[in-house]
């Protein structure tokens, strides 16, 4: 197969007598030349996979919102079914729980995200003062931090160039120190409004698989609970698949993890509701 990359290795004595073994992990082949020199030749260009982009910092909110809606609403429904309530009462309870959970999730995520941003801005402001008033100390700290990005102490020439540049550009030094010391860049700052809307809306959407069977008039509460269980399990599988598309992990493992947590919680909630029904009545 002809190479599609202009990075093919040049070989001395181009008369090739043995193509050797192929390394499929990086798309190269060992090539032996006439004089016995062994080099690697690229066979193909691996496909380029794009990063998630600027929305990756919101996946926590999205997964938390939909999973919390799926699991907590199912646990609520399981508990009230176990207590012997009618389908109408269970539906009203589920709707109230879904709305309350969505509002609570949105409000909590807004305050938490805004507070985190304010803490970070306070730290950046303090770092700016450190650079202005204690520049020598910050440059010494930079000397230690450079090792974390793969610049060893032995590479003195590169370090000297970096110190010269950042020592004369305080704004660039601030951005570098924020990235290395706090692990954030400006593009990664989260919007409190978007985080609140995403988590609250997905919480409510996650509650629908447990809510709809009672809204559609199932034959009995136990039948509706069975349908809610089946739809919730299906939704958890879908969430697991979507999550692993982003994390590039194992879809089966993520889905089973969600199912185990929800299943154990659902069984506990059902029997706790039944226990309280016996105690109260």
Coordinates of C-alpha atoms in Angstrom, one line a residue, residues 46-168:
X46 CA -3.5 6.4 11.1
X47 CA -7.0 8.1 11.1
X48 CA -7.1 11.5 12.8
X49 CA -9.7 11.5 15.7
X50 CA -10.9 14.9 16.8
X51 CA -11.1 15.9 20.4
X52 CA -14.4 16.6 22.1
X53 CA -13.9 20.3 21.9
X54 CA -15.0 23.1 24.2
X55 CA -18.1 21.1 25.5
X56 CA -15.9 18.4 27.2
X57 CA -16.0 20.3 30.5
X58 CA -19.8 19.9 30.6
X59 CA -19.8 16.1 30.3
X60 CA -19.7 15.8 34.0
X61 CA -22.9 17.8 34.3
X62 CA -24.7 15.9 31.5
X63 CA -23.8 12.5 32.7
X64 CA -24.6 13.4 36.4
X65 CA -27.9 15.0 35.4
X66 CA -29.3 12.1 33.3
X67 CA -27.9 9.4 35.5
X68 CA -29.3 11.1 38.6
X69 CA -32.7 11.5 36.9
X70 CA -32.8 7.8 35.8
X71 CA -31.7 6.3 39.1
X72 CA -33.3 8.6 41.7
X73 CA -36.7 8.7 40.0
X74 CA -36.7 4.9 39.6
X75 CA -35.7 4.6 43.3
X76 CA -38.5 7.0 44.2
X77 CA -41.1 5.0 42.1
X78 CA -39.9 1.7 43.5
X79 CA -40.3 3.0 47.1
X80 CA -43.8 4.3 46.7
X81 CA -44.9 1.2 44.8
X82 CA -43.7 -0.8 47.7
X83 CA -45.7 1.3 50.1
X84 CA -48.9 0.4 48.3
X85 CA -49.9 3.8 46.8
X86 CA -52.3 4.0 43.8
X87 CA -51.1 4.6 40.2
X88 CA -52.3 8.2 40.4
X89 CA -50.6 8.9 43.6
X90 CA -47.4 7.3 42.3
X91 CA -47.6 9.4 39.2
X92 CA -48.1 12.7 41.1
X93 CA -45.2 11.7 43.4
X94 CA -42.9 10.9 40.5
X95 CA -43.8 14.2 38.7
X96 CA -43.1 16.2 41.9
X97 CA -39.9 14.4 42.5
X98 CA -38.7 14.9 38.9
X99 CA -39.5 18.6 38.9
X100 CA -38.0 19.1 42.4
X101 CA -34.9 17.1 41.4
X102 CA -34.4 19.1 38.1
X103 CA -34.8 22.5 39.9
X104 CA -32.5 21.4 42.7
X105 CA -29.9 20.0 40.3
X106 CA -29.9 23.2 38.2
X107 CA -29.7 25.5 41.2
X108 CA -27.0 23.4 42.9
X109 CA -24.9 23.2 39.6
X110 CA -25.2 26.9 39.0
X111 CA -24.0 27.9 42.5
X112 CA -21.3 25.2 42.5
X113 CA -20.0 26.2 39.0
X114 CA -20.1 29.9 39.8
X115 CA -18.4 29.4 43.1
X116 CA -15.6 27.4 41.4
X117 CA -15.1 30.1 38.8
X118 CA -14.9 32.7 41.5
X119 CA -12.4 30.7 43.5
X120 CA -10.3 30.3 40.3
X121 CA -10.5 34.0 39.5
X122 CA -9.4 34.8 43.0
X123 CA -6.4 32.5 42.7
X124 CA -5.5 34.0 39.3
X125 CA -5.7 37.5 40.8
X126 CA -3.3 36.4 43.6
X127 CA -1.0 34.8 41.0
X128 CA -0.9 38.1 39.1
X129 CA 0.2 39.9 42.3
X130 CA 2.9 37.2 42.9
X131 CA 4.3 37.8 39.4
X132 CA 4.3 41.6 40.0
X133 CA 5.7 41.6 43.5
X134 CA 7.7 38.3 43.8
X135 CA 8.8 37.6 40.3
X136 CA 12.0 35.8 41.3
X137 CA 10.1 33.4 43.4
X138 CA 7.7 32.7 40.6
X139 CA 10.5 32.0 38.2
X140 CA 12.0 29.5 40.7
X141 CA 8.6 27.8 40.9
X142 CA 8.5 27.7 37.1
X143 CA 11.8 26.0 37.1
X144 CA 10.3 23.2 39.1
X145 CA 7.0 23.0 37.1
X146 CA 8.8 22.7 33.8
X147 CA 9.7 19.1 34.7
X148 CA 6.0 18.3 34.8
X149 CA 5.7 19.0 31.1
X150 CA 8.7 17.0 30.1
X151 CA 11.5 19.5 30.1
X152 CA 14.3 18.0 32.2
X153 CA 16.8 19.9 34.2
X154 CA 19.5 18.7 31.8
X155 CA 18.0 20.6 28.9
X156 CA 19.5 23.9 30.1
X157 CA 19.6 25.6 26.7
X158 CA 15.8 25.3 26.2
X159 CA 15.2 26.3 29.8
X160 CA 17.3 29.4 29.4
X161 CA 15.3 30.5 26.3
X162 CA 12.0 29.9 28.2
X163 CA 13.2 31.8 31.3
X164 CA 14.3 34.7 29.0
X165 CA 10.9 34.8 27.2
X166 CA 8.6 34.4 30.2
X167 CA 10.8 36.7 32.4
X168 CA 10.1 39.5 30.0

